Coordinates of C-alpha atoms in Angstrom, one line a residue:
Q1108 CA 0.0 0.0 0.0
V1109 CA 1.4 3.3 -1.1
Q1110 CA 1.4 6.1 1.5
V1111 CA 2.2 9.8 0.8
V1112 CA 2.5 12.1 3.8
E1113 CA 3.2 15.8 3.7
S1114 CA 4.3 18.0 6.6
G1115 CA 5.7 21.4 7.3
G1116 CA 2.8 23.7 6.5
D1117 CA 2.3 26.6 8.9
L1118 CA 1.1 30.2 9.2
V1119 CA 3.9 32.6 8.2
Q1120 CA 4.2 36.3 7.5
A1121 CA 4.8 37.6 4.0
G1122 CA 8.5 37.5 3.1
G1123 CA 9.1 34.5 5.4
S1124 CA 10.2 30.9 4.6
L1125 CA 8.9 27.4 5.1
R1126 CA 10.2 24.0 4.2
L1127 CA 7.7 21.3 3.3
A1128 CA 8.5 17.6 3.3
C1129 CA 6.8 14.6 1.9
T1130 CA 7.6 11.0 2.8
V1131 CA 6.6 8.1 0.5
S1132 CA 6.4 4.4 1.4
G1133 CA 5.1 1.3 -0.4
L1134 CA 7.0 1.8 -3.6
T1135 CA 10.5 2.3 -4.9
F1136 CA 10.8 6.0 -4.5
D1137 CA 13.6 6.6 -7.0
D1138 CA 11.6 4.9 -9.8
Y1139 CA 9.4 8.0 -10.0
A1140 CA 9.4 11.6 -10.7
M1141 CA 7.7 13.7 -8.0
G1142 CA 5.6 16.8 -8.0
W1143 CA 4.2 19.5 -5.7
F1144 CA 0.7 20.9 -6.4
R1145 CA -1.3 23.5 -4.5
Q1146 CA -5.0 24.4 -4.3
A1147 CA -6.4 27.6 -2.9
P1148 CA -10.1 27.8 -1.9
G1149 CA -12.3 28.1 -4.9
K1150 CA -9.5 27.5 -7.4
E1151 CA -8.2 24.6 -9.4
R1152 CA -5.3 22.4 -8.2
E1153 CA -2.2 23.8 -9.9
G1154 CA 1.2 22.3 -10.5
V1155 CA 4.0 24.1 -8.6
S1156 CA 7.1 22.0 -9.3
C1157 CA 8.3 18.7 -10.5
I1158 CA 11.6 16.8 -10.1
R1159 CA 13.0 13.9 -12.0
W1160 CA 13.9 10.6 -10.3
S1161 CA 17.6 11.5 -10.2
G1162 CA 17.0 15.0 -8.8
L1163 CA 17.6 16.9 -12.1
P1164 CA 16.2 18.5 -14.0
T1165 CA 13.6 20.4 -12.1
Y1166 CA 10.5 22.4 -13.3
Y1167 CA 8.6 25.3 -11.8
S1168 CA 5.5 27.3 -12.5
D1169 CA 6.1 30.9 -13.5
S1170 CA 4.5 32.1 -10.3
V1171 CA 7.0 30.4 -8.0
K1172 CA 10.2 30.4 -10.1
G1173 CA 13.1 31.9 -8.2
R1174 CA 11.3 31.6 -4.8
L1175 CA 10.6 27.9 -4.4
T1176 CA 13.1 25.0 -4.7
I1177 CA 12.2 21.4 -5.0
S1178 CA 14.7 18.6 -4.0
R1179 CA 14.6 15.0 -3.0
D1180 CA 16.6 12.6 -0.9
N1181 CA 16.2 9.1 -2.4
A1182 CA 17.9 7.4 0.5
K1183 CA 15.2 8.8 2.8
N1184 CA 12.3 8.4 0.4
T1185 CA 11.6 12.1 1.0
L1186 CA 10.7 15.0 -1.2
Y1187 CA 11.1 18.7 -0.1
L1188 CA 9.9 22.1 -1.1
Q1189 CA 11.9 25.0 0.2
M1190 CA 9.7 28.1 0.1
N1191 CA 11.3 31.6 0.4
F1192 CA 10.0 35.1 0.0
L1193 CA 6.5 33.8 0.6
E1194 CA 3.6 36.0 -0.6
P1195 CA -0.1 36.0 0.4
D1196 CA -1.0 34.5 -3.0
D1197 CA 1.0 31.4 -2.0
T1198 CA -1.7 30.6 0.6
A1199 CA -3.1 27.2 -0.3
M1200 CA -3.2 23.5 0.6
Y1201 CA 0.0 21.9 -0.8
F1202 CA 0.0 18.4 -2.1
C1203 CA 2.8 16.0 -2.9
A1204 CA 2.2 13.5 -5.7
V1205 CA 4.0 10.5 -7.3
K1206 CA 4.2 10.8 -11.1
K1207 CA 3.4 7.9 -13.4
H1208 CA 6.9 8.1 -14.9
N1209 CA 10.5 8.7 -13.8
Y1210 CA 10.7 12.0 -15.7
C1211 CA 8.7 15.2 -15.6
A1212 CA 8.5 16.5 -19.3
A1213 CA 6.1 19.0 -20.6
S1214 CA 3.1 17.2 -19.0
W1215 CA 4.3 17.8 -15.5
P1216 CA 1.6 20.3 -14.4
N1217 CA -1.2 17.9 -15.4
K1218 CA -2.6 16.4 -12.3
Y1219 CA -3.8 13.4 -14.2
D1220 CA -0.2 12.4 -14.8
Y1221 CA 0.2 11.4 -11.2
N1222 CA -0.8 8.2 -9.5
Y1223 CA -0.6 8.8 -5.8
W1224 CA -1.4 11.8 -3.6
G1225 CA -1.0 12.9 -0.1
Q1226 CA -3.7 14.5 2.1
G1227 CA -2.0 17.9 1.9
T1228 CA -0.4 20.4 4.3
Q1229 CA -1.8 24.0 4.8
V1230 CA 0.4 27.0 4.1
T1231 CA -1.0 30.4 5.1
V1232 CA 0.8 33.6 4.4
S1233 CA -0.3 36.7 6.1
S1234 CA 0.2 40.2 4.7

């Protein structure tokens, strides 16, 4: 049974930082690319970032490029999202997802390209 568990969400002031983590069990972690998505109230779930099985290359949405950094530790079956210079528009539930393939490619923002999802961790940025 595959389990995906996110952690690290919190309430933070604008300009602050957070580090999200996602641990995966029940599959061979380094067989898959991984992604982060987010969903704000009343909005569609959107792709934030994707990382290939090996750690490179990485992909980001335009809205987070330069502020968020995705990484992974295959020895620990853990995915990370370092979030710097947070803005109120970053407020959302953040989800970790296991991609169907070991690469990201152009389809990476498509939520239907992922097999397994966590329950999410809430990030709230106050102005």
